[in-house]
Structure formats: structure tokens, C-alpha cells
Coordinates of C-alpha atoms and ligand atoms in Angstrom, one line a residue:
M1 CA 3.9 53.2 21.2
I2 CA 7.0 51.5 19.3
D3 CA 7.4 48.5 21.7
V4 CA 11.6 47.7 21.9
L5 CA 13.3 43.9 22.2
V6 CA 16.8 44.7 23.0
A7 CA 19.3 41.6 22.8
V8 CA 23.1 43.3 23.4
G9 CA 25.6 41.3 25.2
H10 CA 27.3 44.1 27.0
G11 CA 27.6 45.8 30.2
W12 CA 26.1 48.6 28.4
E13 CA 23.0 46.9 27.7
S14 CA 21.4 48.8 30.8
R15 CA 22.3 52.0 30.1
L16 CA 20.6 51.6 26.8
V17 CA 18.0 50.4 28.4
T18 CA 17.5 53.1 30.5
A19 CA 17.8 55.6 27.8
I20 CA 15.4 54.5 25.8
D21 CA 12.8 53.6 28.4
E22 CA 13.4 57.4 29.1
V23 CA 12.2 58.5 25.5
P24 CA 8.5 59.1 25.0
G25 CA 6.5 56.9 22.4
V26 CA 8.9 54.0 23.0
R27 CA 9.4 51.7 25.8
V28 CA 11.4 48.3 26.1
A29 CA 9.2 45.6 25.8
R30 CA 11.7 42.7 27.0
R31 CA 15.7 42.3 27.1
C32 CA 16.9 39.4 25.4
P33 CA 19.4 37.1 26.8
D34 CA 20.2 35.4 23.6
L35 CA 19.2 35.7 19.8
A36 CA 16.8 32.2 20.3
D37 CA 14.7 34.5 22.6
L38 CA 15.3 37.5 20.4
L39 CA 13.4 35.0 17.1
A40 CA 10.7 33.8 19.5
A41 CA 9.3 37.4 20.9
V42 CA 9.8 38.7 17.4
A43 CA 8.3 35.8 16.1
A44 CA 5.2 36.2 18.8
G45 CA 4.7 39.9 17.7
H46 CA 5.9 41.5 20.8
G47 CA 8.0 44.5 19.4
D48 CA 8.6 46.4 16.7
V49 CA 11.8 47.2 16.8
A50 CA 14.8 44.5 17.6
I51 CA 18.1 46.2 18.9
V52 CA 21.1 43.8 18.6
S53 CA 24.6 44.2 18.6
A54 CA 27.4 43.0 15.9
D55 CA 28.9 40.3 18.3
L56 CA 25.3 39.0 19.4
R57 CA 26.1 34.9 19.3
G58 CA 24.4 33.7 16.3
V59 CA 23.5 37.0 14.5
G60 CA 24.2 37.0 10.2
R61 CA 21.9 38.0 7.6
D62 CA 19.7 35.1 7.7
A63 CA 18.1 36.1 11.5
V64 CA 18.0 40.1 10.3
A65 CA 16.1 39.3 7.1
R66 CA 14.1 36.8 9.0
M67 CA 13.0 39.8 11.8
S68 CA 12.4 42.3 8.5
G69 CA 10.4 39.8 6.6
D70 CA 8.5 39.5 10.5
G71 CA 7.8 43.1 9.7
V72 CA 10.3 44.3 12.9
A73 CA 12.4 46.8 12.4
V74 CA 16.3 45.6 13.4
V75 CA 18.4 48.2 14.8
G76 CA 22.3 47.8 15.5
A77 CA 23.8 49.1 18.9
S78 CA 27.2 49.9 19.3
A79 CA 29.5 51.9 21.8
E80 CA 30.3 54.9 20.8
G81 CA 32.5 55.4 17.8
D82 CA 33.0 51.4 17.6
E83 CA 33.6 51.7 14.0
P84 CA 34.3 48.3 13.5
S85 CA 31.2 47.2 15.2
E86 CA 29.2 49.6 12.9
R87 CA 30.8 48.0 9.6
V88 CA 29.8 44.6 10.4
L89 CA 26.1 45.6 11.7
R90 CA 25.9 47.3 8.0
Q91 CA 26.7 44.3 6.6
L92 CA 24.5 42.2 8.3
G93 CA 21.7 44.4 6.3
V94 CA 21.1 46.6 9.4
E95 CA 21.2 50.8 8.7
T96 CA 20.8 52.0 11.8
V97 CA 22.9 52.0 14.6
V98 CA 22.2 53.6 18.0
H99 CA 24.6 54.3 21.0
P100 CA 23.6 54.3 24.6
G101 CA 25.3 58.1 25.1
L102 CA 22.4 59.6 22.6
D103 CA 20.3 62.0 24.1
R104 CA 16.5 61.3 24.0
D105 CA 15.5 63.3 20.7
E106 CA 18.2 61.4 19.2
L107 CA 17.0 58.0 19.9
R108 CA 12.9 58.7 19.2
E109 CA 14.5 59.9 15.8
R110 CA 16.5 56.7 14.9
L111 CA 14.1 54.2 16.3
G112 CA 11.1 56.3 15.2
T113 CA 12.5 56.0 11.6
A114 CA 13.4 52.7 11.8
A115 CA 10.1 51.8 13.2
R116 CA 8.0 53.5 10.0
S117 CA 10.1 52.3 7.2
T118 CA 10.3 48.7 8.0
A119 CA 6.4 48.9 8.0
R120 CA 6.0 51.2 5.2
R121 CA 8.6 48.4 3.4
A122 CA 6.0 45.6 4.6
D123 CA 3.0 47.2 3.5
E124 CA 4.7 47.6 -0.2
T125 CA 5.4 44.1 0.1
Q126 CA 2.0 42.8 0.5
V127 CA 1.0 45.5 -2.9
D128 CA 3.6 44.4 -5.1
A129 CA 4.4 40.8 -4.3
G130 CA 6.2 40.6 -7.5
G131 CA 9.3 37.6 -8.1
P132 CA 12.2 39.1 -8.8
G133 CA 13.3 41.7 -12.0
G134 CA 14.6 40.1 -14.5
V135 CA 17.8 41.2 -15.9
G136 CA 17.2 40.7 -20.0
D137 CA 21.2 42.0 -20.7
D138 CA 22.4 40.1 -22.9
G139 CA 25.9 39.7 -21.1
K140 CA 27.0 42.8 -22.3
V141 CA 27.2 45.1 -19.8
A142 CA 27.8 49.2 -20.2
D143 CA 31.1 51.2 -18.9
D144 CA 29.3 53.4 -16.9
E145 CA 27.4 50.9 -14.8
P146 CA 28.4 48.7 -12.3
V147 CA 28.4 44.7 -13.5
R148 CA 25.2 42.8 -12.7
G149 CA 25.6 39.3 -14.5
R150 CA 22.6 37.1 -15.5
V151 CA 22.1 33.8 -13.9
V152 CA 21.7 31.0 -15.5
A153 CA 20.6 28.3 -13.4
V154 CA 21.1 24.6 -14.5
W155 CA 19.1 21.9 -13.0
G156 CA 16.9 18.7 -13.6
P157 CA 15.8 15.6 -12.0
T158 CA 17.9 12.7 -10.3
G159 CA 19.8 9.9 -12.1
A160 CA 22.5 12.2 -13.3
P161 CA 21.1 13.0 -16.6
G162 CA 23.9 15.7 -16.9
R163 CA 23.4 18.8 -14.8
T164 CA 27.0 19.2 -13.9
T165 CA 28.5 18.5 -18.0
V166 CA 25.8 21.0 -19.3
A167 CA 26.9 23.6 -16.9
V168 CA 30.1 23.4 -16.5
G169 CA 29.7 23.0 -20.3
V170 CA 27.8 26.2 -20.6
A171 CA 30.2 28.0 -18.4
S172 CA 33.7 27.3 -20.0
E173 CA 31.9 28.1 -23.7
A174 CA 30.9 31.2 -22.6
A175 CA 34.1 32.2 -21.1
A176 CA 35.6 31.1 -24.2
L177 CA 33.4 33.5 -26.0
G178 CA 34.6 36.2 -24.5
V179 CA 32.2 36.5 -22.1
P180 CA 33.3 36.2 -18.4
T181 CA 31.7 33.9 -16.6
V182 CA 31.4 32.9 -12.7
L183 CA 30.2 29.0 -12.2
L184 CA 28.7 28.1 -8.6
D185 CA 28.5 24.8 -7.5
L186 CA 25.2 24.7 -5.4
D187 CA 24.6 21.1 -5.7
T188 CA 23.4 20.1 -1.9
Y189 CA 23.2 16.5 -2.6
G190 CA 26.7 15.9 -4.9
A191 CA 29.0 18.8 -5.7
S192 CA 31.5 17.7 -8.3
V193 CA 32.0 20.8 -9.9
A194 CA 35.5 20.9 -8.2
Q195 CA 36.6 17.4 -9.3
A196 CA 35.4 17.7 -12.8
L197 CA 37.8 20.7 -13.2
S198 CA 40.2 19.4 -10.7
M199 CA 40.5 21.7 -8.7
L200 CA 41.5 21.6 -4.8
D201 CA 39.3 19.3 -2.8
E202 CA 39.7 21.8 0.3
S203 CA 39.2 24.9 -2.1
P204 CA 36.7 26.5 0.6
G205 CA 34.4 28.1 -1.9
I206 CA 30.6 27.9 -1.6
A207 CA 30.8 27.3 2.6
A208 CA 33.5 29.1 3.3
A209 CA 31.3 32.6 1.6
A210 CA 28.1 31.8 3.0
R211 CA 30.0 31.5 6.5
A212 CA 31.6 35.0 6.0
S213 CA 27.7 36.0 4.5
E214 CA 26.7 34.5 8.0
L215 CA 29.1 36.8 9.8
G216 CA 28.1 40.4 7.9
T217 CA 32.3 40.0 5.9
L218 CA 31.2 39.0 2.8
D219 CA 32.0 41.8 0.0
L220 CA 33.2 41.6 -3.6
V221 CA 36.7 41.0 -2.7
S222 CA 36.2 38.7 -0.6
L223 CA 33.8 36.7 -2.9
A224 CA 36.6 36.8 -5.6
R225 CA 39.2 35.4 -3.5
L226 CA 36.7 32.1 -2.8
A227 CA 36.1 32.1 -6.8
P228 CA 39.3 30.9 -8.2
E229 CA 40.1 31.8 -11.9
V230 CA 40.6 27.8 -13.9
A231 CA 40.3 29.2 -17.6
P232 CA 40.5 32.7 -19.1
G233 CA 38.1 34.1 -18.3
L234 CA 36.1 31.3 -16.0
R235 CA 35.6 31.3 -12.6
V236 CA 34.4 28.8 -10.0
V237 CA 33.1 29.0 -6.6
S238 CA 33.4 25.0 -5.5
G239 CA 30.7 23.3 -3.9
V240 CA 30.0 22.3 -0.5
V241 CA 32.8 19.4 0.1
S242 CA 30.4 16.8 1.6
P243 CA 26.8 16.1 1.4
Q244 CA 26.8 16.2 5.0
R245 CA 27.9 19.7 5.2
W246 CA 24.6 21.3 3.2
P247 CA 23.1 23.2 6.5
E248 CA 26.1 26.1 6.0
L249 CA 24.2 26.9 3.1
R250 CA 21.5 29.6 4.2
A251 CA 18.8 30.6 2.0
S252 CA 19.7 34.4 2.7
A253 CA 23.4 34.1 2.1
V254 CA 23.0 32.2 -0.6
E255 CA 20.8 34.8 -1.9
Q256 CA 23.5 37.3 -1.1
V257 CA 26.2 34.8 -2.8
L258 CA 24.3 35.2 -6.1
E259 CA 24.0 39.1 -5.6
L260 CA 27.5 39.7 -5.2
A261 CA 28.1 37.1 -7.9
R262 CA 26.3 39.2 -10.0
G263 CA 29.1 42.1 -9.8
L264 CA 31.9 39.5 -10.2
A265 CA 30.6 38.7 -14.1
P266 CA 28.1 39.2 -16.6
L267 CA 27.6 35.5 -16.9
V268 CA 26.2 33.6 -13.6
V269 CA 26.1 29.7 -14.0
L270 CA 24.5 28.0 -11.2
D271 CA 25.1 24.0 -10.9
L272 CA 21.9 23.0 -9.1
G273 CA 20.5 19.8 -6.9
F274 CA 18.0 17.8 -8.5
C275 CA 15.6 18.4 -5.5
V276 CA 12.8 21.0 -5.4
E277 CA 10.3 19.8 -2.4
E278 CA 9.6 21.3 0.2
D279 CA 11.1 20.0 3.4
E280 CA 7.8 19.9 4.3
E281 CA 8.7 17.8 7.5
L282 CA 10.4 20.9 9.0
S283 CA 8.1 23.1 7.9
Y284 CA 6.3 23.7 11.6
D285 CA 10.3 25.4 12.2
T286 CA 11.4 28.3 10.0
A287 CA 14.0 28.9 11.7
A288 CA 15.5 25.4 10.9
P289 CA 18.0 25.2 7.8
R290 CA 16.5 23.1 4.9
R291 CA 18.3 21.3 2.1
N292 CA 16.6 22.3 -0.8
A293 CA 16.4 25.9 0.5
T294 CA 19.8 26.7 -1.6
T295 CA 18.0 25.0 -5.1
L296 CA 14.3 26.8 -4.2
T297 CA 16.7 30.0 -3.6
A298 CA 18.9 30.3 -7.1
L299 CA 15.8 29.1 -8.7
A300 CA 13.5 31.8 -7.7
V301 CA 17.0 34.7 -8.3
A302 CA 18.1 33.0 -12.1
D303 CA 17.1 34.7 -14.8
D304 CA 17.1 31.8 -17.4
L305 CA 16.7 28.1 -16.6
L306 CA 18.1 25.1 -18.3
V307 CA 16.4 21.8 -17.0
V308 CA 18.6 18.9 -18.0
G309 CA 17.2 15.7 -19.0
A310 CA 18.6 12.4 -20.1
G311 CA 17.3 11.1 -23.7
D312 CA 16.4 7.6 -22.3
P313 CA 12.8 6.2 -22.0
V314 CA 13.3 6.6 -17.9
G315 CA 15.2 9.8 -18.1
L316 CA 12.6 11.4 -20.6
Q317 CA 9.6 10.6 -17.8
R318 CA 11.5 12.0 -15.0
L319 CA 11.9 15.2 -17.6
V320 CA 8.5 15.4 -17.9
R321 CA 8.0 15.2 -13.9
A322 CA 10.6 17.6 -13.0
V323 CA 9.1 20.1 -15.4
Q324 CA 5.5 20.2 -14.0
S325 CA 7.3 20.4 -10.4
L326 CA 8.4 23.4 -11.7
A327 CA 5.1 25.1 -11.8
S328 CA 4.6 25.4 -8.1
V329 CA 7.9 26.9 -7.5
P330 CA 8.8 30.6 -8.7
S331 CA 11.5 30.4 -11.9
P332 CA 11.9 31.5 -14.9
Q333 CA 11.0 29.9 -17.8
P334 CA 12.6 26.7 -18.5
R335 CA 14.2 25.4 -21.6
T336 CA 15.0 21.8 -22.0
V337 CA 18.4 20.3 -23.0
V338 CA 17.6 16.3 -23.7
N339 CA 21.0 14.9 -23.2
K340 CA 22.7 11.5 -23.9
V341 CA 20.6 11.3 -26.7
R342 CA 20.6 8.2 -28.9
A343 CA 18.9 5.9 -31.1
A344 CA 20.3 2.6 -29.0
A345 CA 17.9 4.3 -26.1
V346 CA 14.7 5.1 -27.7
G347 CA 15.1 3.7 -31.6
P348 CA 16.0 5.2 -35.2
D349 CA 15.7 9.0 -35.6
P350 CA 16.0 9.9 -31.6
R351 CA 15.4 13.6 -32.1
R352 CA 12.3 13.0 -33.7
R353 CA 10.6 10.6 -31.6
I354 CA 11.9 13.0 -28.5
S355 CA 10.8 15.9 -29.7
E356 CA 7.2 14.2 -30.7
S357 CA 6.5 12.7 -27.2
L358 CA 7.7 15.7 -25.3
E359 CA 5.5 17.8 -27.0
R360 CA 2.8 15.3 -26.4
F361 CA 3.0 14.8 -23.2
A362 CA 4.4 18.0 -21.6
G363 CA 3.6 20.3 -24.2
L364 CA 7.7 20.9 -24.6
T365 CA 9.1 22.6 -27.8
G366 CA 12.4 24.1 -28.3
L367 CA 14.4 21.4 -27.4
V368 CA 18.2 21.9 -27.1
F369 CA 19.8 18.0 -28.3
V370 CA 23.2 17.4 -26.9
P371 CA 24.5 13.9 -28.4
D372 CA 25.4 10.9 -26.1
D373 CA 29.4 11.1 -26.1
P374 CA 30.9 9.2 -23.9
A375 CA 34.6 9.2 -25.2
A376 CA 34.4 12.5 -25.3
T377 CA 32.9 13.1 -21.5
D378 CA 34.8 10.2 -20.4
A379 CA 38.0 11.8 -21.6
A380 CA 37.2 15.6 -20.0
M381 CA 36.4 13.4 -16.4
L382 CA 40.2 11.9 -16.9
A383 CA 41.5 15.1 -17.2
G384 CA 39.6 17.2 -14.9
A385 CA 38.9 19.5 -17.8
T386 CA 36.7 21.1 -19.9
L387 CA 35.1 19.5 -23.2
A388 CA 37.0 22.2 -24.9
E389 CA 40.0 21.6 -23.3
S390 CA 39.9 17.9 -23.7
A391 CA 37.5 16.9 -27.0
P392 CA 37.1 20.5 -28.6
S393 CA 35.5 18.6 -31.6
S394 CA 33.4 16.2 -29.9
P395 CA 29.9 16.2 -30.6
A396 CA 28.9 17.1 -27.3
R397 CA 31.6 20.3 -27.0
L398 CA 29.7 21.6 -30.4
A399 CA 26.5 21.2 -28.6
L400 CA 27.0 22.9 -25.2
R401 CA 28.9 25.4 -27.4
A402 CA 26.3 26.4 -29.6
L403 CA 24.0 26.7 -26.2
A404 CA 26.0 29.1 -25.0
A405 CA 26.4 31.3 -28.1
D406 CA 22.4 30.6 -28.3
L407 CA 22.5 31.6 -24.8
L408 CA 24.5 35.1 -25.1
D409 CA 22.9 35.5 -28.2
V410 CA 26.7 35.7 -30.3
E411 CA 27.7 33.6 -32.7
V412 CA 30.5 31.3 -32.5
P413 CA 33.8 32.9 -34.2
R414 CA 34.0 32.2 -38.3
A415 CA 37.6 30.6 -38.0
E416 CA 36.5 28.2 -35.8
R417 CA 33.7 27.2 -37.5
H418 CA 35.4 26.9 -40.8
E419 CA 38.3 25.0 -38.8
R420 CA 35.1 22.8 -37.5
R421 CA 33.6 22.0 -41.1
G422 CA 37.5 21.5 -42.2
L423 CA 37.3 18.8 -39.3
R424 CA 34.7 17.3 -40.1
R425 CA 35.6 16.6 -43.5
A426 CA 38.8 15.2 -42.7
R427 CA 37.2 12.4 -40.1
T428 CA 34.5 11.8 -43.0
R429 CA 37.5 11.6 -46.3
S430 CA 39.3 9.3 -43.1
R431 CA 36.0 6.7 -42.5
Ligands
ATP501 N1 25.9 14.2 -23.6 C1 26.8 12.8 -22.4 N2 27.3 11.9 -23.1 C2 27.7 10.6 -22.7 N3 28.0 10.8 -21.4 C3 27.9 12.1 -20.8 C4 26.8 13.0 -21.4 N4 27.0 14.1 -20.4 C5 27.0 13.6 -19.4 N5 27.8 12.4 -19.2 C6 27.6 11.7 -18.0 O1 26.9 11.0 -17.2 C7 27.1 11.3 -16.1 C8 26.8 11.9 -15.9 O2 27.2 13.2 -16.1 P1 26.6 15.0 -14.4 O3 27.9 14.7 -13.2 O4 27.1 15.9 -15.4 O5 25.4 15.3 -14.4 P2 24.4 15.4 -13.0 O6 22.8 15.2 -13.4 O7 25.6 16.6 -12.4 O8 24.6 14.1 -12.0 P3 24.5 14.2 -10.3 O9 23.4 13.8 -10.2 O10 25.7 13.2 -9.6 O11 25.0 15.7 -10.2 C9 29.0 11.6 -15.8 O12 29.5 10.1 -16.2 C10 29.5 12.0 -17.3 O13 30.5 11.9 -17.5
MG502 MG1 25.7 17.4 -11.1

């Protein structure tokens, strides 16, 4: 017997219920007045199939994903020939749609197939509980394949170690090296990419993308519209305007945005908030939005991870703890970036000292160093520009460009290297 939960706010709801009840082997277990009632019935295990209409208040990809995750097949309902509703339902991730006018056999076929395929998927997920597959591509995409960008997450502990500086630096350098890039500000505590790149405060960005995702209207074209090109080859999706608005970013919406972002450019760079703790006080309520869900979702889908720490005693200790805290969080193998490196903070020969202590205390090797360079980073911030634009030969810029080139496995063009050596010679002579 297939138990069906119906949450359809239309005059034809009762016709649909009667038609379903006439199908042998299928029965309507509950008629739900709203989405909350439906989710409760699903969570309580009262149904095999949940039927929703596109205009059910509050229904979105998040609700559909949650019900599917609970092993319940979500089926759409629309009036016959209501194409726009069907399109919205498909964008919400609903594959099967029924109408009140369908005959018994057709209803049995559609509801039965949906219930069986969801049950099969639930079984497969249990057997194959692996993480998301890596893309493993070098940023170059074959012409005949759709673009599937590689996601590089930039994360790090509290204390403003330079996550945004590194994310903006890597993204802009990658674009300048010829790899189109989209940079997303997913910091739910203090978004700052828009300000760093002098974009309009009101640029709709990630909140609008998440809202469209919830409504089932987000696609590649609409995401591209929310990701203006701020420099050749560099698109930016700005962050939540005020930090209190973090609840607008639901995990499933962030997931869809990231999946679509991979289609926008071969490289996707994420500026993330510092915290990866589960919001434990909320864990009893699985429907509540969680502030760190955005960071956790991003870490889970990323292909590469840069963990940024500040090169002073407190920053380094926080960096060690941050890397340790990743052990319990699904995430790619981290690569450590030590920023603001200076002798004044840790003593002479700071790179050697930092390497030794991070290896001893956390087993971290292969560090990337970005020198302390307040003149360059302040100038960039003041101009609302990238380091490449405002301080092209600064030590911080050169380190970030080398990091981007290394991530992409490309060479910095020879002409630029010569120009750099020339600049260095000129500077040395003038000292
Ligand atoms: N290599 C550097 N040398 C000197 N100053 C730097 C360097 N990198 C970043 N800064 C400065 O440190 C401050 C914090 O940098 P940034 O905003 O990138 O950090 P964050 O980790 O993103 O912080 P938040 O927690 O605010 O998101 C900024 O004023 C920035 O200009
Ligand atoms: Mg930041």
C-alpha cells in the first residue's frame, strides 16, 4: 500500500484526493492544510509520497530536498496543461507531476514509479555514503563538455587573518591568468567582497540567488545576472548585505547556487565565514536555518580548500585549532596559507620559525606564505580595487599570484616575470 500525503491549496484538491483514493494499492493518508503540517507528517513517517502544488506557501527546494532526504517521493500537482506550474515544480527538483484528470492506471503508474525510485535512491545512499566526487580538472574544460568549474573554498579562523584578501587575490589573479572565475561571498558573519571591490551596496548577490533558488526560479542565466563582471573574466556574487540576514541562506539553496556557479566559470572561489561549529542549540529543530550551514555546505562541496591564518602567535595558534576542527567536518584536504608574515611578530627568519612550529604542533607542511604588506592591502582597500590593479608589484600581490598560478597549474607569463625582475632590480638600485 502506498500512503500519500496531499498538500495542495486548490479548488481541485478534493477531485485529486478522490481520484487517488480510487487507485488500488494507493490511499490518501493525510490531507495537509499547509507545508508545516506536511513536513511534520513526513518526519513522523506517515507517507511514502508527498504531493505538493507549485504555489503551496513556503514550498521550495529546501523543503523538497528535506522530504526526499527522509525517503519520501515528492510529486507535483498542477491543473492539466498548467505549463508554468510544471516548470516551477521541475526547478524545485520534482520530477513527476499529476493532475486531477488522470485516469486510475496513469495515477497508479506515476505514484508507484515515484515511490519506488525514491526508495531505491534511499537504499543506494545508504550503501554509497561517500562524499562528493572531486572534479580533478585543471580549470581547462573540453569544448564539447558543459563547463563544470572547480570550487576552491577559502576559510580560516576568527581574527580577520585575511580570508577575503586571499579569496579576492586568488580569484582576480586566476582571471588575469586567463581562467574565467566567479567569486562568491558566503561569509554569513561579515561579508566584505562587495566593499573590497567597490561594488554597489545594494547589489542583490547571494541573498537574491538564494531566494530565487527557494522559489525554483534560479537557473544559469539568472545566476549570471546576479554575478556582474567586475574585471575581465572575474564575476562576483556579493554577500548578505547585513549580517542579520544570514537566515536567508538555506543550505539547499547554497548547494544549488554552487552547482550552478560551476556552470558559470571553470573556477569558483568562495570567501567563507570563520565558524564551522554546528549550531547545537538548534539541532533539535531540523527545519530551523543554521548560520554555519552555509560554511559547512561550501566545505562539503568544495574541491580544494585554502585555510588562511595570520602569522603572529595568536593567529598561528588559532590556525592550528582551525585545522584540527576540520577533522570532523566533511571537507577537502586543506592547504595552509600563512598571511601577514613578518619578523616583528615571531622573530627573525619568520618563514622558518613558522614552518617549524606548525609542523611540530599540527603536522602541517607545504605552507604558502603571504608577507605582511599593509601598504599594498591598505591601498587596495582604499581604492576598492584588487592588488593587481592598485599595487601590481607589491610582495603580497606577487605571493597571491603565485598561489593562483600554482592552484591552476599554469605558469606566470614570461613577459610579466621579466617585468617583475626588472622592477625588483630598479627598486634595489634605488635603495
Ligand atoms: N598580507 C597582508 N598584509 C597586511 N595586511 C593585510 C594582509 N592581508 C590582509 N590584510 C589586512 O587585514 C585586514 C583583514 O583582512 P581580510 O578582510 O582579508 O580578513 P578576513 O579574514 O576576511 O576578515 P573578516 O573576519 O572580517 O572576514 C584588512 O585590513 C586587510 O587589508
Ligand atoms: Mg572576510
